[in-house]
Amino acid sequence: MTTTPLPPVAPEVTATLVEDLSPRLRKRLDAAVAKLAARPARRDGDTVTIAVDDETELRLYAPGGAVRTVDALSCGCLLAPSCVHRAAAACAAPVADPPPAPAEEPGTDAPATEAASAAAGANPVPGPPSAPADEPARAADAAGPTPAPGPASPPETASPAERAAADALWSAGAAVLESGVDGAGAVTQSALLRAAHTARLRQLPRAAGAALSVVTLLRAARTGDPSYRTADLVTALAQLLGTAHRVRTASGTDLAAARGQARRPYSADGSLRLHGLFTEPVITDTGHGGARTWVAAADGRLFTVGDVAPGGAGRALGVADRAVRLGDTALTHRELGRAGLAVSGATVSPDGRLGAGKGVKAVAARGTAWTQPPLAALWETPPSEQAARALRFSSRHDAPATGGSDLLFLEVELLGAAAEPGGACLLARCLPGGPAVHLAAADDEPALAHRDNLNLLAAATGTRLRIIGRLVPAPHPRLTLLACSHPTGEGTLDLGFDRLSRADLPAPAPSVPLPPSAPGATSAPYLLERRVEQAVLAGRAALGTLGDVSAEVGRVRRAGLPTAAGLLTALCAAAAPRERDHFGRLLPADTDGFAIQWLASARYTAAVAESLCAAAWQEAQPAPAPG
């Protein structure tokens, strides 16, 4: 067997192939997917060929890196094209992103309308440029008396087509909750893919992107992908159901936020002097790979320059040493992470991405050390304030109106390795006198250097470093480590690309007593969170067989969480076994009612987790200096 990856397949292609199967073949589809995934494959240009057996081959033609049509999958078996092999190959392949829409940048010829894609956003398309300050007065004089205002028009609501698409997304998401991960096979996933495709056609990119995320995570869970986390699936499913519900019920600006934006708008930002911070590898669940370089302006705003396309970890490693796509600069991504850039005619998206339009000019400039202004100011903000800002950014259901990030800039002292349920992490203490922070690897991909570097740093106890990490919402301070200053004090390290050696580490200091471990998962909020995750893993029926949960409810209520107690009671009641009619036949399950109760519980547990995370960062702050 070879490890040739399958090309991504468009959602509508997979859905069509599954829908065209006979009921008998649909029952065999999951077994066919598992069998096909174990067969050898080879790539020849844009074509990937899978050996179904010794005499039969299946071909996937992917011009441009993705399979976009049903005819691009062909099988040589006697039952083709009505065989199960084509559908199985589509279900085994990653989900392809929609065709990219041109970015809306000033100075380009991109149309003003939104193009359909899976990119989610919530900012309205920029309107016409504002007039000079005295223009309204001149216009009023020329137009004469202002007519009396008429009755205000009612806020816009979703169209029937949008509500129908949202209903399909809701039903597909509720079906996942009904069956759980084990029952959400290829047929259930194809319903999600069809609903996502319909939502994209109805200009609902936010909901479509959420549905594709759920499919990707379901496949990771069912195949035993080591990177899979149930919490990620809970978050994605809650986003899908929540967005579908908002589309059906929202109006005005809230409806625009629920729809999202297919195209990332860019606005002019004049001239910028940018200072490189670091470069991180990007590997997505859809088989894409690349690099993202973070830079900072003199006023502290953070921006990114990225290059992500189909290719996985191999492409991520290669792109890091390619020139950035910005102006005429010849700097590579890794060079830009340590150098500077002078940009004129800069364009910036709401989430801080720098545009590369025809009017953008950029030249290389001198880099700045993390200990020198203006970068040094990033480390001067107290950790609790940085965590609060990152939580606000990461918990938004809509794209931020201005640039922001979930990055934290800390000065720490390394304390050593600490054991966790999910594996070892690096423990560090914020300086001066701040809380202890759990530092985890940003990615466990073996081709990247994250895990090896973390293991080496764990042996350098007592070392003081400046670090950059991404906030992980947890009941204790936790980050994924992205970059740090070199232990020798010379330069910085991109921990996904640069590899440390033992020769780079100073002699370890005397061992420091480790702080008490984080509280175990027996707290009252966890009782509700556990049931929320159990419903995703095993389906509604698993909660219906719990029986009397009054003991759990009482424990949550005694902990001072009456809302959580009420949600736990309602969730288990909605999962009660199906009743029978007078003839002994099972009545239909109330999947909508259970999905509503589950969504409310999931949103509550997410809010509690954010509150606990903020409280953890607030603890053990250094005392203010005496006046």
mmCIF file of N, CA and C in Angstrom, residues 545-623:
data_model
loop_
_atom_site.group_PDB
_atom_site.id
_atom_site.type_symbol
_atom_site.label_atom_id
_atom_site.label_comp_id
_atom_site.label_asym_id
_atom_site.label_seq_id
_atom_site.Cartn_x
_atom_site.Cartn_y
_atom_site.Cartn_z
ATOM 1 N N THR A 545 -30.769 6.401 27.848
ATOM 2 C CA THR A 545 -30.644 5.202 28.678
ATOM 3 C C THR A 545 -30.007 5.482 30.035
ATOM 4 N N LEU A 546 -29.765 6.757 30.358
ATOM 5 C CA LEU A 546 -29.114 7.074 31.628
ATOM 6 C C LEU A 546 -30.026 6.832 32.824
ATOM 7 N N GLY A 547 -31.331 6.950 32.597
ATOM 8 C CA GLY A 547 -32.257 6.791 33.717
ATOM 9 C C GLY A 547 -32.306 8.044 34.572
ATOM 10 N N ASP A 548 -32.348 7.859 35.869
ATOM 11 C CA ASP A 548 -32.482 8.970 36.805
ATOM 12 C C ASP A 548 -31.149 9.718 36.931
ATOM 13 N N VAL A 549 -31.147 11.014 36.608
ATOM 14 C CA VAL A 549 -29.935 11.829 36.707
ATOM 15 C C VAL A 549 -30.081 12.868 37.813
ATOM 16 N N SER A 550 -31.000 12.630 38.737
ATOM 17 C CA SER A 550 -31.246 13.624 39.791
ATOM 18 C C SER A 550 -30.010 13.838 40.657
ATOM 19 N N ALA A 551 -29.182 12.807 40.834
ATOM 20 C CA ALA A 551 -27.975 12.969 41.648
ATOM 21 C C ALA A 551 -27.015 13.967 40.978
ATOM 22 N N GLU A 552 -26.816 13.823 39.671
ATOM 23 C CA GLU A 552 -25.956 14.765 38.960
ATOM 24 C C GLU A 552 -26.553 16.159 38.997
ATOM 25 N N VAL A 553 -27.845 16.259 38.772
ATOM 26 C CA VAL A 553 -28.503 17.568 38.778
ATOM 27 C C VAL A 553 -28.363 18.223 40.147
ATOM 28 N N GLY A 554 -28.545 17.435 41.208
ATOM 29 C CA GLY A 554 -28.409 17.988 42.543
ATOM 30 C C GLY A 554 -27.004 18.475 42.829
ATOM 31 N N ARG A 555 -26.017 17.746 42.339
ATOM 32 C CA ARG A 555 -24.633 18.163 42.544
ATOM 33 C C ARG A 555 -24.342 19.477 41.837
ATOM 34 N N VAL A 556 -24.847 19.619 40.616
ATOM 35 C CA VAL A 556 -24.641 20.865 39.879
ATOM 36 C C VAL A 556 -25.351 22.017 40.572
ATOM 37 N N ARG A 557 -26.562 21.767 41.067
ATOM 38 C CA ARG A 557 -27.313 22.830 41.731
ATOM 39 C C ARG A 557 -26.636 23.242 43.037
ATOM 40 N N ARG A 558 -26.108 22.285 43.783
ATOM 41 C CA ARG A 558 -25.428 22.628 45.039
ATOM 42 C C ARG A 558 -24.148 23.420 44.795
ATOM 43 N N ALA A 559 -23.585 23.271 43.605
ATOM 44 C CA ALA A 559 -22.392 24.048 43.258
ATOM 45 C C ALA A 559 -22.720 25.478 42.880
ATOM 46 N N GLY A 560 -23.996 25.848 42.950
ATOM 47 C CA GLY A 560 -24.392 27.219 42.636
ATOM 48 C C GLY A 560 -24.594 27.477 41.160
ATOM 49 N N LEU A 561 -24.958 26.432 40.397
ATOM 50 C CA LEU A 561 -25.157 26.574 38.956
ATOM 51 C C LEU A 561 -26.577 26.124 38.589
ATOM 52 N N PRO A 562 -27.579 26.900 38.967
ATOM 53 C CA PRO A 562 -28.958 26.469 38.673
ATOM 54 C C PRO A 562 -29.264 26.399 37.183
ATOM 55 N N THR A 563 -28.661 27.275 36.393
ATOM 56 C CA THR A 563 -28.897 27.226 34.950
ATOM 57 C C THR A 563 -28.359 25.929 34.363
ATOM 58 N N ALA A 564 -27.153 25.530 34.779
ATOM 59 C CA ALA A 564 -26.593 24.272 34.299
ATOM 60 C C ALA A 564 -27.444 23.095 34.740
ATOM 61 N N ALA A 565 -27.965 23.146 35.955
ATOM 62 C CA ALA A 565 -28.824 22.064 36.432
ATOM 63 C C ALA A 565 -30.086 21.959 35.593
ATOM 64 N N GLY A 566 -30.693 23.104 35.274
ATOM 65 C CA GLY A 566 -31.886 23.081 34.439
ATOM 66 C C GLY A 566 -31.598 22.567 33.037
ATOM 67 N N LEU A 567 -30.456 22.964 32.463
ATOM 68 C CA LEU A 567 -30.099 22.488 31.126
ATOM 69 C C LEU A 567 -29.834 20.987 31.124
ATOM 70 N N LEU A 568 -29.179 20.475 32.164
ATOM 71 C CA LEU A 568 -28.909 19.043 32.240
ATOM 72 C C LEU A 568 -30.205 18.251 32.341
ATOM 73 N N THR A 569 -31.153 18.752 33.141
ATOM 74 C CA THR A 569 -32.446 18.077 33.261
ATOM 75 C C THR A 569 -33.176 18.068 31.927
ATOM 76 N N ALA A 570 -33.216 19.234 31.250
ATOM 77 C CA ALA A 570 -33.939 19.328 29.981
ATOM 78 C C ALA A 570 -33.282 18.493 28.897
ATOM 79 N N LEU A 571 -31.946 18.452 28.875
ATOM 80 C CA LEU A 571 -31.237 17.681 27.855
ATOM 81 C C LEU A 571 -31.543 16.192 27.992
ATOM 82 N N CYS A 572 -31.479 15.677 29.203
ATOM 83 C CA CYS A 572 -31.747 14.248 29.407
ATOM 84 C C CYS A 572 -33.222 13.926 29.177
ATOM 85 N N ALA A 573 -34.109 14.863 29.514
ATOM 86 C CA ALA A 573 -35.537 14.637 29.259
ATOM 87 C C ALA A 573 -35.819 14.594 27.767
ATOM 88 N N ALA A 574 -35.140 15.459 26.980
ATOM 89 C CA ALA A 574 -35.351 15.461 25.533
ATOM 90 C C ALA A 574 -34.797 14.211 24.883
ATOM 91 N N ALA A 575 -33.874 13.521 25.565
ATOM 92 C CA ALA A 575 -33.288 12.300 25.019
ATOM 93 C C ALA A 575 -34.007 11.046 25.482
ATOM 94 N N ALA A 576 -35.145 11.203 26.170
ATOM 95 C CA ALA A 576 -35.860 10.040 26.707
ATOM 96 C C ALA A 576 -36.229 9.080 25.583
ATOM 97 N N PRO A 577 -36.305 7.782 25.873
ATOM 98 C CA PRO A 577 -36.661 6.795 24.836
ATOM 99 C C PRO A 577 -37.980 7.140 24.164
ATOM 100 N N ARG A 578 -38.092 6.779 22.901
ATOM 101 C CA ARG A 578 -39.290 7.065 22.123
ATOM 102 C C ARG A 578 -40.503 6.318 22.696
ATOM 103 N N GLU A 579 -41.612 6.986 22.684
ATOM 104 C CA GLU A 579 -42.853 6.368 23.174
ATOM 105 C C GLU A 579 -43.524 5.587 22.043
ATOM 106 N N ARG A 580 -44.541 4.804 22.436
ATOM 107 C CA ARG A 580 -45.293 3.986 21.475
ATOM 108 C C ARG A 580 -46.744 4.417 21.434
ATOM 109 N N ASP A 581 -47.362 4.208 20.255
ATOM 110 C CA ASP A 581 -48.781 4.535 20.131
ATOM 111 C C ASP A 581 -49.622 3.373 20.661
ATOM 112 N N HIS A 582 -50.936 3.455 20.456
ATOM 113 C CA HIS A 582 -51.858 2.446 20.996
ATOM 114 C C HIS A 582 -51.624 1.071 20.377
ATOM 115 N N PHE A 583 -50.999 1.030 19.219
ATOM 116 C CA PHE A 583 -50.749 -0.249 18.554
ATOM 117 C C PHE A 583 -49.332 -0.773 18.819
ATOM 118 N N GLY A 584 -48.601 -0.113 19.695
ATOM 119 C CA GLY A 584 -47.264 -0.564 20.036
ATOM 120 C C GLY A 584 -46.187 -0.105 19.088
ATOM 121 N N ARG A 585 -46.519 0.756 18.140
ATOM 122 C CA ARG A 585 -45.521 1.240 17.192
ATOM 123 C C ARG A 585 -44.769 2.433 17.785
ATOM 124 N N LEU A 586 -43.467 2.474 17.507
ATOM 125 C CA LEU A 586 -42.655 3.583 18.005
ATOM 126 C C LEU A 586 -43.064 4.889 17.338
ATOM 127 N N LEU A 587 -43.231 5.929 18.132
ATOM 128 C CA LEU A 587 -43.536 7.249 17.601
ATOM 129 C C LEU A 587 -42.239 7.909 17.124
ATOM 130 N N PRO A 588 -42.326 8.824 16.170
ATOM 131 C CA PRO A 588 -41.103 9.494 15.691
ATOM 132 C C PRO A 588 -40.389 10.226 16.816
ATOM 133 N N ALA A 589 -39.087 10.213 16.767
ATOM 134 C CA ALA A 589 -38.285 10.927 17.766
ATOM 135 C C ALA A 589 -38.342 12.425 17.506
ATOM 136 N N ASP A 590 -38.319 13.200 18.563
ATOM 137 C CA ASP A 590 -38.312 14.655 18.454
ATOM 138 C C ASP A 590 -36.867 15.128 18.288
ATOM 139 N N THR A 591 -36.340 14.961 17.075
ATOM 140 C CA THR A 591 -34.936 15.335 16.836
ATOM 141 C C THR A 591 -34.719 16.832 16.963
ATOM 142 N N ASP A 592 -35.701 17.630 16.541
ATOM 143 C CA ASP A 592 -35.557 19.079 16.653
ATOM 144 C C ASP A 592 -35.503 19.515 18.111
ATOM 145 N N GLY A 593 -36.391 18.957 18.928
ATOM 146 C CA GLY A 593 -36.384 19.328 20.338
ATOM 147 C C GLY A 593 -35.088 18.969 21.028
ATOM 148 N N PHE A 594 -34.551 17.800 20.713
ATOM 149 C CA PHE A 594 -33.281 17.401 21.315
ATOM 150 C C PHE A 594 -32.150 18.291 20.820
ATOM 151 N N ALA A 595 -32.153 18.637 19.523
ATOM 152 C CA ALA A 595 -31.099 19.499 18.987
ATOM 153 C C ALA A 595 -31.131 20.878 19.649
ATOM 154 N N ILE A 596 -32.320 21.403 19.926
ATOM 155 C CA ILE A 596 -32.423 22.706 20.588
ATOM 156 C C ILE A 596 -31.840 22.648 21.995
ATOM 157 N N GLN A 597 -32.196 21.605 22.745
ATOM 158 C CA GLN A 597 -31.671 21.482 24.104
ATOM 159 C C GLN A 597 -30.154 21.255 24.091
ATOM 160 N N TRP A 598 -29.674 20.471 23.135
ATOM 161 C CA TRP A 598 -28.235 20.235 23.053
ATOM 162 C C TRP A 598 -27.502 21.524 22.718
ATOM 163 N N LEU A 599 -28.026 22.316 21.772
ATOM 164 C CA LEU A 599 -27.374 23.560 21.383
ATOM 165 C C LEU A 599 -27.307 24.523 22.557
ATOM 166 N N ALA A 600 -28.402 24.626 23.321
ATOM 167 C CA ALA A 600 -28.385 25.510 24.493
ATOM 168 C C ALA A 600 -27.337 25.049 25.497
ATOM 169 N N SER A 601 -27.229 23.752 25.704
ATOM 170 C CA SER A 601 -26.245 23.227 26.658
ATOM 171 C C SER A 601 -24.821 23.452 26.159
ATOM 172 N N ALA A 602 -24.604 23.244 24.864
ATOM 173 C CA ALA A 602 -23.263 23.438 24.306
ATOM 174 C C ALA A 602 -22.836 24.896 24.406
ATOM 175 N N ARG A 603 -23.746 25.814 24.121
ATOM 176 C CA ARG A 603 -23.409 27.233 24.224
ATOM 177 C C ARG A 603 -23.109 27.613 25.677
ATOM 178 N N TYR A 604 -23.863 27.045 26.609
ATOM 179 C CA TYR A 604 -23.643 27.353 28.017
ATOM 180 C C TYR A 604 -22.271 26.852 28.471
ATOM 181 N N THR A 605 -21.942 25.615 28.130
ATOM 182 C CA THR A 605 -20.649 25.079 28.559
ATOM 183 C C THR A 605 -19.489 25.858 27.937
ATOM 184 N N ALA A 606 -19.662 26.329 26.695
ATOM 185 C CA ALA A 606 -18.614 27.144 26.073
ATOM 186 C C ALA A 606 -18.435 28.459 26.825
ATOM 187 N N ALA A 607 -19.555 29.079 27.227
ATOM 188 C CA ALA A 607 -19.467 30.332 27.979
ATOM 189 C C ALA A 607 -18.814 30.112 29.338
ATOM 190 N N VAL A 608 -19.133 28.996 30.007
ATOM 191 C CA VAL A 608 -18.514 28.695 31.291
ATOM 192 C C VAL A 608 -17.015 28.474 31.123
ATOM 193 N N ALA A 609 -16.629 27.755 30.070
ATOM 194 C CA ALA A 609 -15.204 27.515 29.833
ATOM 195 C C ALA A 609 -14.448 28.820 29.623
ATOM 196 N N GLU A 610 -15.044 29.755 28.895
ATOM 197 C CA GLU A 610 -14.395 31.040 28.684
ATOM 198 C C GLU A 610 -14.267 31.806 29.997
ATOM 199 N N SER A 611 -15.309 31.747 30.836
ATOM 200 C CA SER A 611 -15.250 32.440 32.119
ATOM 201 C C SER A 611 -14.179 31.843 33.025
ATOM 202 N N LEU A 612 -14.099 30.524 33.052
ATOM 203 C CA LEU A 612 -13.070 29.874 33.871
ATOM 204 C C LEU A 612 -11.676 30.194 33.355
ATOM 205 N N CYS A 613 -11.539 30.259 32.029
ATOM 206 C CA CYS A 613 -10.235 30.593 31.438
ATOM 207 C C CYS A 613 -9.821 32.006 31.823
ATOM 208 N N ALA A 614 -10.751 32.950 31.705
ATOM 209 C CA ALA A 614 -10.431 34.335 32.074
ATOM 210 C C ALA A 614 -10.077 34.436 33.544
ATOM 211 N N ALA A 615 -10.813 33.707 34.408
ATOM 212 C CA ALA A 615 -10.521 33.749 35.844
ATOM 213 C C ALA A 615 -9.151 33.159 36.150
ATOM 214 N N ALA A 616 -8.779 32.091 35.440
ATOM 215 C CA ALA A 616 -7.481 31.468 35.685
ATOM 216 C C ALA A 616 -6.336 32.420 35.359
ATOM 217 N N TRP A 617 -6.485 33.211 34.288
ATOM 218 C CA TRP A 617 -5.429 34.159 33.932
ATOM 219 C C TRP A 617 -5.396 35.350 34.885
ATOM 220 N N GLN A 618 -6.523 35.627 35.539
ATOM 221 C CA GLN A 618 -6.555 36.741 36.485
ATOM 222 C C GLN A 618 -5.874 36.395 37.801
ATOM 223 N N GLU A 619 -5.810 35.106 38.132
ATOM 224 C CA GLU A 619 -5.240 34.697 39.412
ATOM 225 C C GLU A 619 -3.720 34.878 39.432
ATOM 226 N N ALA A 620 -3.221 35.051 40.613
ATOM 227 C CA ALA A 620 -1.764 35.110 40.851
ATOM 228 C C ALA A 620 -1.086 36.208 40.046
ATOM 229 N N GLN A 621 -1.803 37.326 39.849
ATOM 230 C CA GLN A 621 -1.165 38.451 39.176
ATOM 231 C C GLN A 621 -0.201 39.150 40.136
ATOM 232 N N PRO A 622 0.888 39.691 39.631
ATOM 233 C CA PRO A 622 1.829 40.372 40.522
ATOM 234 C C PRO A 622 1.196 41.590 41.180
ATOM 235 N N ALA A 623 1.574 41.853 42.395
ATOM 236 C CA ALA A 623 1.036 43.002 43.111
ATOM 237 C C ALA A 623 1.538 44.289 42.464
#
